[in-house]
PDB file of C-alpha atoms and ligand atoms in Angstrom:
ATOM      1  CA  UNK A   1      40.627  55.873  50.717  1.00  0.00           C
ATOM      2  CA  UNK A   2      38.483  58.137  51.174  1.00  0.00           C
ATOM      3  CA  UNK A   3      35.356  56.248  52.911  1.00  0.00           C
ATOM      4  CA  UNK A   4      33.167  59.205  54.301  1.00  0.00           C
ATOM      5  CA  UNK A   5      29.957  59.667  53.344  1.00  0.00           C
ATOM      6  CA  UNK A   6      30.121  62.788  50.465  1.00  0.00           C
ATOM      7  CA  UNK A   7      27.717  65.663  51.255  1.00  0.00           C
ATOM      8  CA  UNK A   8      26.552  68.460  49.339  1.00  0.00           C
ATOM      9  CA  UNK A   9      24.545  71.550  50.619  1.00  0.00           C
ATOM     10  CA  UNK A  10      22.389  73.988  47.658  1.00  0.00           C
ATOM     11  CA  UNK A  11      20.516  76.448  48.103  1.00  0.00           C
ATOM     12  CA  UNK A  12      17.274  77.915  45.947  1.00  0.00           C
ATOM     13  CA  UNK A  13      14.234  80.370  47.268  1.00  0.00           C
ATOM     14  CA  UNK A  14      14.795  80.964  51.204  1.00  0.00           C
ATOM     15  CA  UNK A  15      17.214  83.227  53.412  1.00  0.00           C
ATOM     16  CA  UNK A  16      19.931  80.889  53.915  1.00  0.00           C
ATOM     17  CA  UNK A  17      18.908  80.656  57.826  1.00  0.00           C
ATOM     18  CA  UNK A  18      19.579  77.176  57.786  1.00  0.00           C
ATOM     19  CA  UNK A  19      22.467  76.883  56.210  1.00  0.00           C
ATOM     20  CA  UNK A  20      23.340  79.690  58.893  1.00  0.00           C
ATOM     21  CA  UNK A  21      22.210  77.008  61.848  1.00  0.00           C
ATOM     22  CA  UNK A  22      24.288  74.796  60.024  1.00  0.00           C
ATOM     23  CA  UNK A  23      27.325  76.595  60.576  1.00  0.00           C
ATOM     24  CA  UNK A  24      25.970  77.333  64.091  1.00  0.00           C
ATOM     25  CA  UNK A  25      26.534  74.027  65.211  1.00  0.00           C
ATOM     26  CA  UNK A  26      29.760  75.380  65.814  1.00  0.00           C
ATOM     27  CA  UNK A  27      31.801  72.861  67.900  1.00  0.00           C
ATOM     28  CA  UNK A  28      30.190  69.818  66.496  1.00  0.00           C
ATOM     29  CA  UNK A  29      30.642  71.322  63.236  1.00  0.00           C
ATOM     30  CA  UNK A  30      34.182  70.716  63.309  1.00  0.00           C
ATOM     31  CA  UNK A  31      33.906  67.150  64.573  1.00  0.00           C
ATOM     32  CA  UNK A  32      31.384  66.336  61.399  1.00  0.00           C
ATOM     33  CA  UNK A  33      34.034  67.666  59.243  1.00  0.00           C
ATOM     34  CA  UNK A  34      35.605  64.634  60.321  1.00  0.00           C
ATOM     35  CA  UNK A  35      33.350  62.408  59.941  1.00  0.00           C
ATOM     36  CA  UNK A  36      31.351  63.993  56.225  1.00  0.00           C
ATOM     37  CA  UNK A  37      33.254  64.944  52.925  1.00  0.00           C
ATOM     38  CA  UNK A  38      31.734  68.279  52.269  1.00  0.00           C
ATOM     39  CA  UNK A  39      31.658  68.540  48.846  1.00  0.00           C
ATOM     40  CA  UNK A  40      29.641  71.317  47.523  1.00  0.00           C
ATOM     41  CA  UNK A  41      28.721  74.186  49.922  1.00  0.00           C
ATOM     42  CA  UNK A  42      28.809  77.596  48.008  1.00  0.00           C
ATOM     43  CA  UNK A  43      28.427  79.608  51.200  1.00  0.00           C
ATOM     44  CA  UNK A  44      31.723  77.984  52.698  1.00  0.00           C
ATOM     45  CA  UNK A  45      33.614  76.807  49.630  1.00  0.00           C
ATOM     46  CA  UNK A  46      35.074  77.956  47.093  1.00  0.00           C
ATOM     47  CA  UNK A  47      36.095  74.737  45.125  1.00  0.00           C
ATOM     48  CA  UNK A  48      32.833  72.597  44.738  1.00  0.00           C
ATOM     49  CA  UNK A  49      32.761  69.429  43.127  1.00  0.00           C
ATOM     50  CA  UNK A  50      29.386  68.545  40.597  1.00  0.00           C
ATOM     51  CA  UNK A  51      29.993  65.190  40.344  1.00  0.00           C
ATOM     52  CA  UNK A  52      27.584  62.840  43.056  1.00  0.00           C
ATOM     53  CA  UNK A  53      26.922  63.147  46.726  1.00  0.00           C
ATOM     54  CA  UNK A  54      26.007  60.585  49.216  1.00  0.00           C
ATOM     55  CA  UNK A  55      23.916  63.168  50.856  1.00  0.00           C
ATOM     56  CA  UNK A  56      22.469  66.287  49.578  1.00  0.00           C
ATOM     57  CA  UNK A  57      20.652  69.288  52.086  1.00  0.00           C
ATOM     58  CA  UNK A  58      18.649  71.374  50.046  1.00  0.00           C
ATOM     59  CA  UNK A  59      17.469  74.615  51.239  1.00  0.00           C
ATOM     60  CA  UNK A  60      14.798  77.144  50.049  1.00  0.00           C
ATOM     61  CA  UNK A  61      11.704  76.476  47.778  1.00  0.00           C
ATOM     62  CA  UNK A  62      11.593  76.147  43.647  1.00  0.00           C
ATOM     63  CA  UNK A  63       9.986  79.640  42.655  1.00  0.00           C
ATOM     64  CA  UNK A  64      11.569  79.699  38.752  1.00  0.00           C
ATOM     65  CA  UNK A  65      11.780  77.048  35.537  1.00  0.00           C
ATOM     66  CA  UNK A  66      15.652  77.395  35.836  1.00  0.00           C
ATOM     67  CA  UNK A  67      15.563  75.621  39.772  1.00  0.00           C
ATOM     68  CA  UNK A  68      13.365  72.813  38.409  1.00  0.00           C
ATOM     69  CA  UNK A  69      15.645  71.716  36.190  1.00  0.00           C
ATOM     70  CA  UNK A  70      18.784  72.306  38.851  1.00  0.00           C
ATOM     71  CA  UNK A  71      16.517  70.274  41.605  1.00  0.00           C
ATOM     72  CA  UNK A  72      15.655  67.563  39.349  1.00  0.00           C
ATOM     73  CA  UNK A  73      19.631  67.563  38.414  1.00  0.00           C
ATOM     74  CA  UNK A  74      20.497  67.526  41.762  1.00  0.00           C
ATOM     75  CA  UNK A  75      18.480  64.487  42.283  1.00  0.00           C
ATOM     76  CA  UNK A  76      19.970  62.413  39.825  1.00  0.00           C
ATOM     77  CA  UNK A  77      23.525  62.801  41.816  1.00  0.00           C
ATOM     78  CA  UNK A  78      21.867  61.947  44.872  1.00  0.00           C
ATOM     79  CA  UNK A  79      21.627  58.686  47.118  1.00  0.00           C
ATOM     80  CA  UNK A  80      19.749  60.790  50.058  1.00  0.00           C
ATOM     81  CA  UNK A  81      17.912  63.858  49.326  1.00  0.00           C
ATOM     82  CA  UNK A  82      16.743  65.896  52.154  1.00  0.00           C
ATOM     83  CA  UNK A  83      14.309  69.455  52.134  1.00  0.00           C
ATOM     84  CA  UNK A  84      16.218  70.866  54.937  1.00  0.00           C
ATOM     85  CA  UNK A  85      13.737  73.557  56.445  1.00  0.00           C
ATOM     86  CA  UNK A  86      10.297  74.757  55.779  1.00  0.00           C
ATOM     87  CA  UNK A  87      10.772  76.645  52.358  1.00  0.00           C
ATOM     88  CA  UNK A  88      12.120  73.198  51.113  1.00  0.00           C
ATOM     89  CA  UNK A  89       9.219  71.168  52.390  1.00  0.00           C
ATOM     90  CA  UNK A  90       6.561  73.473  51.603  1.00  0.00           C
ATOM     91  CA  UNK A  91       8.099  77.084  50.760  1.00  0.00           C
ATOM     92  CA  UNK A  92       7.541  78.396  53.650  1.00  0.00           C
ATOM     93  CA  UNK A  93       7.632  82.737  53.927  1.00  0.00           C
ATOM     94  CA  UNK A  94       8.496  83.175  50.345  1.00  0.00           C
ATOM     95  CA  UNK A  95       5.290  81.387  49.722  1.00  0.00           C
ATOM     96  CA  UNK A  96       3.088  83.947  51.656  1.00  0.00           C
ATOM     97  CA  UNK A  97       3.152  85.646  47.629  1.00  0.00           C
ATOM     98  CA  UNK A  98       1.664  82.847  46.671  1.00  0.00           C
ATOM     99  CA  UNK A  99      -1.886  84.299  47.462  1.00  0.00           C
ATOM    100  CA  UNK A 100      -1.182  87.362  44.878  1.00  0.00           C
ATOM    101  CA  UNK A 101      -1.512  87.571  41.635  1.00  0.00           C
ATOM    102  CA  UNK A 102       2.141  86.955  40.307  1.00  0.00           C
ATOM    103  CA  UNK A 103       2.357  90.052  38.271  1.00  0.00           C
ATOM    104  CA  UNK A 104       1.237  92.106  40.966  1.00  0.00           C
ATOM    105  CA  UNK A 105       4.227  90.946  42.660  1.00  0.00           C
ATOM    106  CA  UNK A 106       7.087  91.560  40.306  1.00  0.00           C
ATOM    107  CA  UNK A 107       5.947  95.086  39.574  1.00  0.00           C
ATOM    108  CA  UNK A 108       5.703  95.309  43.121  1.00  0.00           C
ATOM    109  CA  UNK A 109       8.992  94.330  43.688  1.00  0.00           C
ATOM    110  CA  UNK A 110      11.088  94.905  40.550  1.00  0.00           C
ATOM    111  CA  UNK A 111      11.234  98.232  38.712  1.00  0.00           C
ATOM    112  CA  UNK A 112      11.631  96.609  35.099  1.00  0.00           C
ATOM    113  CA  UNK A 113      10.245  92.908  35.069  1.00  0.00           C
ATOM    114  CA  UNK A 114      10.938  91.918  32.067  1.00  0.00           C
ATOM    115  CA  UNK A 115      13.938  89.914  32.881  1.00  0.00           C
ATOM    116  CA  UNK A 116      11.867  88.062  35.720  1.00  0.00           C
ATOM    117  CA  UNK A 117      10.539  84.649  35.239  1.00  0.00           C
ATOM    118  CA  UNK A 118       9.477  83.247  38.753  1.00  0.00           C
ATOM    119  CA  UNK A 119       6.245  80.996  39.481  1.00  0.00           C
ATOM    120  CA  UNK A 120       4.309  79.996  42.469  1.00  0.00           C
ATOM    121  CA  UNK A 121       7.102  78.756  45.626  1.00  0.00           C
ATOM    122  CA  UNK A 122       6.519  75.101  46.027  1.00  0.00           C
ATOM    123  CA  UNK A 123       8.585  72.390  48.214  1.00  0.00           C
ATOM    124  CA  UNK A 124      11.149  71.229  46.171  1.00  0.00           C
ATOM    125  CA  UNK A 125       8.962  67.901  46.938  1.00  0.00           C
ATOM    126  CA  UNK A 126       6.531  68.849  43.501  1.00  0.00           C
ATOM    127  CA  UNK A 127       9.566  68.186  41.654  1.00  0.00           C
ATOM    128  CA  UNK A 128      11.594  65.264  43.114  1.00  0.00           C
ATOM    129  CA  UNK A 129      11.253  62.721  45.447  1.00  0.00           C
ATOM    130  CA  UNK A 130      12.228  63.419  48.704  1.00  0.00           C
ATOM    131  CA  UNK A 131      14.066  60.881  51.082  1.00  0.00           C
ATOM    132  CA  UNK A 132      14.031  63.031  54.511  1.00  0.00           C
ATOM    133  CA  UNK A 133      11.892  66.367  56.056  1.00  0.00           C
ATOM    134  CA  UNK A 134      13.647  68.515  58.387  1.00  0.00           C
ATOM    135  CA  UNK A 135      11.529  70.824  59.810  1.00  0.00           C
ATOM    136  CA  UNK A 136      11.510  74.240  60.993  1.00  0.00           C
ATOM    137  CA  UNK A 137      12.231  77.753  60.096  1.00  0.00           C
ATOM    138  CA  UNK A 138      15.408  77.229  60.466  1.00  0.00           C
ATOM    139  CA  UNK A 139      15.343  73.415  61.895  1.00  0.00           C
ATOM    140  CA  UNK A 140      16.920  73.107  65.552  1.00  0.00           C
ATOM    141  CA  UNK A 141      20.502  72.099  65.905  1.00  0.00           C
ATOM    142  CA  UNK A 142      19.292  69.069  67.435  1.00  0.00           C
ATOM    143  CA  UNK A 143      17.493  68.000  64.970  1.00  0.00           C
ATOM    144  CA  UNK A 144      20.107  68.405  62.260  1.00  0.00           C
ATOM    145  CA  UNK A 145      22.382  66.452  64.613  1.00  0.00           C
ATOM    146  CA  UNK A 146      20.294  63.111  64.617  1.00  0.00           C
ATOM    147  CA  UNK A 147      19.416  63.737  60.852  1.00  0.00           C
ATOM    148  CA  UNK A 148      23.697  63.297  60.558  1.00  0.00           C
ATOM    149  CA  UNK A 149      23.742  60.475  63.433  1.00  0.00           C
ATOM    150  CA  UNK A 150      21.362  58.316  61.309  1.00  0.00           C
ATOM    151  CA  UNK A 151      22.800  58.894  58.058  1.00  0.00           C
ATOM    152  CA  UNK A 152      26.104  57.680  59.505  1.00  0.00           C
ATOM    153  CA  UNK A 153      24.130  54.537  60.742  1.00  0.00           C
ATOM    154  CA  UNK A 154      22.059  54.170  57.948  1.00  0.00           C
ATOM    155  CA  UNK A 155      19.024  54.667  59.962  1.00  0.00           C
ATOM    156  CA  UNK A 156      15.838  56.712  59.751  1.00  0.00           C
ATOM    157  CA  UNK A 157      16.242  59.531  62.115  1.00  0.00           C
ATOM    158  CA  UNK A 158      13.865  59.537  65.148  1.00  0.00           C
ATOM    159  CA  UNK A 159      12.420  63.401  64.454  1.00  0.00           C
ATOM    160  CA  UNK A 160       9.268  64.378  66.494  1.00  0.00           C
ATOM    161  CA  UNK A 161       5.581  64.387  65.413  1.00  0.00           C
ATOM    162  CA  UNK A 162       3.739  65.445  68.043  1.00  0.00           C
ATOM    163  CA  UNK A 163       2.693  69.184  68.654  1.00  0.00           C
ATOM    164  CA  UNK A 164       4.997  72.130  70.529  1.00  0.00           C
ATOM    165  CA  UNK A 165       1.595  71.686  73.392  1.00  0.00           C
ATOM    166  CA  UNK A 166       3.605  68.873  74.380  1.00  0.00           C
ATOM    167  CA  UNK A 167       6.932  70.524  74.977  1.00  0.00           C
ATOM    168  CA  UNK A 168       5.185  73.404  76.224  1.00  0.00           C
ATOM    169  CA  UNK A 169       3.531  71.101  79.381  1.00  0.00           C
ATOM    170  CA  UNK A 170       6.931  69.697  79.734  1.00  0.00           C
ATOM    171  CA  UNK A 171       8.344  73.259  80.480  1.00  0.00           C
ATOM    172  CA  UNK A 172       5.211  73.813  82.851  1.00  0.00           C
ATOM    173  CA  UNK A 173       4.053  76.897  81.383  1.00  0.00           C
ATOM    174  CA  UNK A 174       0.808  78.011  82.154  1.00  0.00           C
ATOM    175  CA  UNK A 175      -1.298  77.873  78.102  1.00  0.00           C
ATOM    176  CA  UNK A 176      -1.353  81.283  76.825  1.00  0.00           C
ATOM    177  CA  UNK A 177      -4.450  79.830  74.580  1.00  0.00           C
ATOM    178  CA  UNK A 178      -6.885  78.197  77.252  1.00  0.00           C
ATOM    179  CA  UNK A 179      -5.678  80.667  79.761  1.00  0.00           C
ATOM    180  CA  UNK A 180      -5.358  84.059  78.464  1.00  0.00           C
ATOM    181  CA  UNK A 181      -7.030  83.365  75.227  1.00  0.00           C
ATOM    182  CA  UNK A 182      -3.971  84.094  73.142  1.00  0.00           C
ATOM    183  CA  UNK A 183      -4.331  83.027  69.452  1.00  0.00           C
ATOM    184  CA  UNK A 184      -1.372  80.183  69.858  1.00  0.00           C
ATOM    185  CA  UNK A 185      -0.924  77.449  66.774  1.00  0.00           C
ATOM    186  CA  UNK A 186       1.045  75.277  69.306  1.00  0.00           C
ATOM    187  CA  UNK A 187      -1.541  72.601  69.398  1.00  0.00           C
ATOM    188  CA  UNK A 188      -1.077  72.104  65.141  1.00  0.00           C
ATOM    189  CA  UNK A 189       2.320  72.447  64.940  1.00  0.00           C
ATOM    190  CA  UNK A 190       4.909  70.202  64.807  1.00  0.00           C
ATOM    191  CA  UNK A 191       7.611  70.001  67.892  1.00  0.00           C
ATOM    192  CA  UNK A 192      10.973  70.172  67.790  1.00  0.00           C
ATOM    193  CA  UNK A 193      12.100  73.996  68.940  1.00  0.00           C
ATOM    194  CA  UNK A 194      11.416  73.148  72.607  1.00  0.00           C
ATOM    195  CA  UNK A 195       8.295  75.349  72.771  1.00  0.00           C
ATOM    196  CA  UNK A 196      10.721  78.697  72.918  1.00  0.00           C
ATOM    197  CA  UNK A 197       7.932  81.112  72.649  1.00  0.00           C
ATOM    198  CA  UNK A 198       5.427  80.071  74.670  1.00  0.00           C
ATOM    199  CA  UNK A 199       8.177  79.589  77.598  1.00  0.00           C
ATOM    200  CA  UNK A 200       8.980  83.249  76.992  1.00  0.00           C
ATOM    201  CA  UNK A 201       5.245  84.482  76.857  1.00  0.00           C
ATOM    202  CA  UNK A 202       4.453  84.722  73.194  1.00  0.00           C
ATOM    203  CA  UNK A 203       1.900  83.148  70.609  1.00  0.00           C
ATOM    204  CA  UNK A 204       3.590  80.049  68.788  1.00  0.00           C
ATOM    205  CA  UNK A 205       3.961  81.776  65.121  1.00  0.00           C
ATOM    206  CA  UNK A 206       4.295  77.949  63.710  1.00  0.00           C
ATOM    207  CA  UNK A 207       7.696  77.978  62.701  1.00  0.00           C
ATOM    208  CA  UNK A 208       7.851  74.255  62.403  1.00  0.00           C
ATOM    209  CA  UNK A 209       5.049  73.790  60.306  1.00  0.00           C
ATOM    210  CA  UNK A 210       2.232  71.428  61.009  1.00  0.00           C
ATOM    211  CA  UNK A 211       2.336  68.627  63.111  1.00  0.00           C
ATOM    212  CA  UNK A 212       1.806  65.048  62.144  1.00  0.00           C
ATOM    213  CA  UNK A 213      -2.442  64.700  61.469  1.00  0.00           C
ATOM    214  CA  UNK A 214      -3.261  68.414  63.013  1.00  0.00           C
ATOM    215  CA  UNK A 215      -6.935  69.143  63.334  1.00  0.00           C
ATOM    216  CA  UNK A 216      -6.230  72.804  61.753  1.00  0.00           C
ATOM    217  CA  UNK A 217      -9.849  73.183  61.515  1.00  0.00           C
ATOM    218  CA  UNK A 218     -10.836  72.841  64.925  1.00  0.00           C
ATOM    219  CA  UNK A 219      -7.956  75.249  66.112  1.00  0.00           C
ATOM    220  CA  UNK A 220      -9.214  77.815  63.403  1.00  0.00           C
ATOM    221  CA  UNK A 221     -13.042  77.729  64.881  1.00  0.00           C
ATOM    222  CA  UNK A 222     -11.260  78.275  68.517  1.00  0.00           C
ATOM    223  CA  UNK A 223      -9.585  81.418  66.803  1.00  0.00           C
ATOM    224  CA  UNK A 224     -12.909  82.617  65.411  1.00  0.00           C
ATOM    225  CA  UNK A 225     -14.235  82.114  68.633  1.00  0.00           C
ATOM    226  CA  UNK A 226     -11.696  83.974  70.367  1.00  0.00           C
ATOM    227  CA  UNK A 227     -12.759  86.805  67.929  1.00  0.00           C
ATOM    228  CA  UNK A 228     -10.091  86.755  65.062  1.00  0.00           C
ATOM    229  CA  UNK A 229     -11.703  87.451  61.862  1.00  0.00           C
ATOM    230  CA  UNK A 230     -11.414  85.432  58.917  1.00  0.00           C
ATOM    231  CA  UNK A 231      -8.801  87.361  57.509  1.00  0.00           C
ATOM    232  CA  UNK A 232      -6.138  87.020  60.491  1.00  0.00           C
ATOM    233  CA  UNK A 233      -6.856  83.484  60.753  1.00  0.00           C
ATOM    234  CA  UNK A 234      -5.950  83.165  57.471  1.00  0.00           C
ATOM    235  CA  UNK A 235      -2.629  84.882  57.873  1.00  0.00           C
ATOM    236  CA  UNK A 236      -1.703  82.624  60.794  1.00  0.00           C
ATOM    237  CA  UNK A 237      -2.336  79.540  58.551  1.00  0.00           C
ATOM    238  CA  UNK A 238      -0.562  80.726  55.351  1.00  0.00           C
ATOM    239  CA  UNK A 239       2.532  82.133  57.249  1.00  0.00           C
ATOM    240  CA  UNK A 240       4.915  79.562  57.078  1.00  0.00           C
ATOM    241  CA  UNK A 241       2.835  76.714  56.072  1.00  0.00           C
ATOM    242  CA  UNK A 242      -0.152  77.588  53.740  1.00  0.00           C
ATOM    243  CA  UNK A 243       1.217  75.618  51.000  1.00  0.00           C
ATOM    244  CA  UNK A 244       0.675  72.044  52.870  1.00  0.00           C
ATOM    245  CA  UNK A 245      -1.958  69.613  52.538  1.00  0.00           C
ATOM    246  CA  UNK A 246      -2.380  70.069  56.426  1.00  0.00           C
ATOM    247  CA  UNK A 247      -3.166  74.071  56.186  1.00  0.00           C
ATOM    248  CA  UNK A 248      -4.504  74.650  52.826  1.00  0.00           C
ATOM    249  CA  UNK A 249      -8.158  74.722  53.551  1.00  0.00           C
ATOM    250  CA  UNK A 250      -7.530  77.161  56.630  1.00  0.00           C
ATOM    251  CA  UNK A 251      -5.516  79.156  54.590  1.00  0.00           C
ATOM    252  CA  UNK A 252      -7.771  79.916  52.269  1.00  0.00           C
ATOM    253  CA  UNK A 253      -7.089  78.029  49.307  1.00  0.00           C
TER     254      UNK A 253
HETATM  255  S1  SF4 B 301      13.382  77.716  56.613  1.00  0.00           S
HETATM  256 FE1  SF4 B 301      12.855  79.659  57.182  1.00  0.00          FE
HETATM  257  S2  SF4 B 301      15.452  80.057  57.656  1.00  0.00           S
HETATM  258 FE2  SF4 B 301      15.740  78.209  56.218  1.00  0.00          FE
HETATM  259  S3  SF4 B 301      15.462  79.341  54.048  1.00  0.00           S
HETATM  260 FE3  SF4 B 301      13.300  79.542  54.479  1.00  0.00          FE
HETATM  261  S4  SF4 B 301      12.824  81.219  55.666  1.00  0.00           S
HETATM  262 FE4  SF4 B 301      15.159  80.763  55.973  1.00  0.00          FE
HETATM  263  S1  SF4 B 302       0.590  78.052  75.412  1.00  0.00           S
HETATM  264 FE1  SF4 B 302       0.313  77.280  73.092  1.00  0.00          FE
HETATM  265  S2  SF4 B 302       2.161  75.673  72.780  1.00  0.00           S
HETATM  266 FE2  SF4 B 302       1.629  76.040  75.139  1.00  0.00          FE
HETATM  267  S3  SF4 B 302       0.125  74.230  75.671  1.00  0.00           S
HETATM  268 FE3  SF4 B 302      -1.014  76.634  74.998  1.00  0.00          FE
HETATM  269  S4  SF4 B 302      -1.873  75.976  72.950  1.00  0.00           S
HETATM  270 FE4  SF4 B 302      -0.365  74.916  73.426  1.00  0.00          FE
HETATM  271  S1  SF4 B 303       6.999  79.671  66.884  1.00  0.00           S
HETATM  272 FE1  SF4 B 303       6.127  77.840  67.148  1.00  0.00          FE
HETATM  273  S2  SF4 B 303       7.375  76.735  66.499  1.00  0.00           S
HETATM  274 FE2  SF4 B 303       8.592  78.194  65.875  1.00  0.00          FE
HETATM  275  S3  SF4 B 303      10.092  78.443  67.552  1.00  0.00           S
HETATM  276 FE3  SF4 B 303       8.230  79.750  68.187  1.00  0.00          FE
HETATM  277  S4  SF4 B 303       7.427  78.132  69.714  1.00  0.00           S
HETATM  278 FE4  SF4 B 303       8.606  76.858  68.137  1.00  0.00          FE
END
């Protein structure tokens, strides 16, 4: 009898980059095939089993009435549901459109909008209970492996709650914000990427979403003192997590 946990991977409104990050596990991916029974993953499988799953990873936000019904069905059939990446957590890049009137956005993209039924983009948690979130656009491979290990051990994954600044200090980087007056989002963004961007001399844009309990108002004030105008500051907070409770005020709600 097959005792491997049954896994499913789904895609809603997003770019498929989170699923690709999963495939990029490469050597570890082959090990995972020995440990999990992947029953549903349309990106890689022709035959998919729609019965029920022990763990489902959901990529992408919810942006249509049809997607609301689909995520509710997935929830019913799943024991442990993971919001896989920033789109599934809070809408991420697709949610930038939420600040423009819906009809205007549709007219901009489609020559004929008669068959379009889109809504504001949100994370899946607006409609169903989520058991775990994997931050990142896309999540780092290490966090994926941590999730799979903890799922096998039936324990909570140990995911980082501190800011990118902590990882930046581990890398002995000179701070771009304080030394060079560059508008780095690192102080309010969740760690997990290893501070890749500041280590390469570029500001953190915020792709891992809000850290635990960030002081977004204070960072917005620092950006203002540095000479950024209100529009630029809003854009910074809207880019990856403007719908999140942590950044909503600074994003201009
Ligand atoms: S979180 Fe980023 S990488 Fe993942 S689907 Fe959304 S836009 Fe793509
Ligand atoms: S460069 Fe950015 S991430 Fe690094 S310490 Fe400064 S503010 Fe934090
Ligand atoms: S934007 Fe920030 S969180 Fe994203 S990879 Fe760069 S440093 Fe990391």
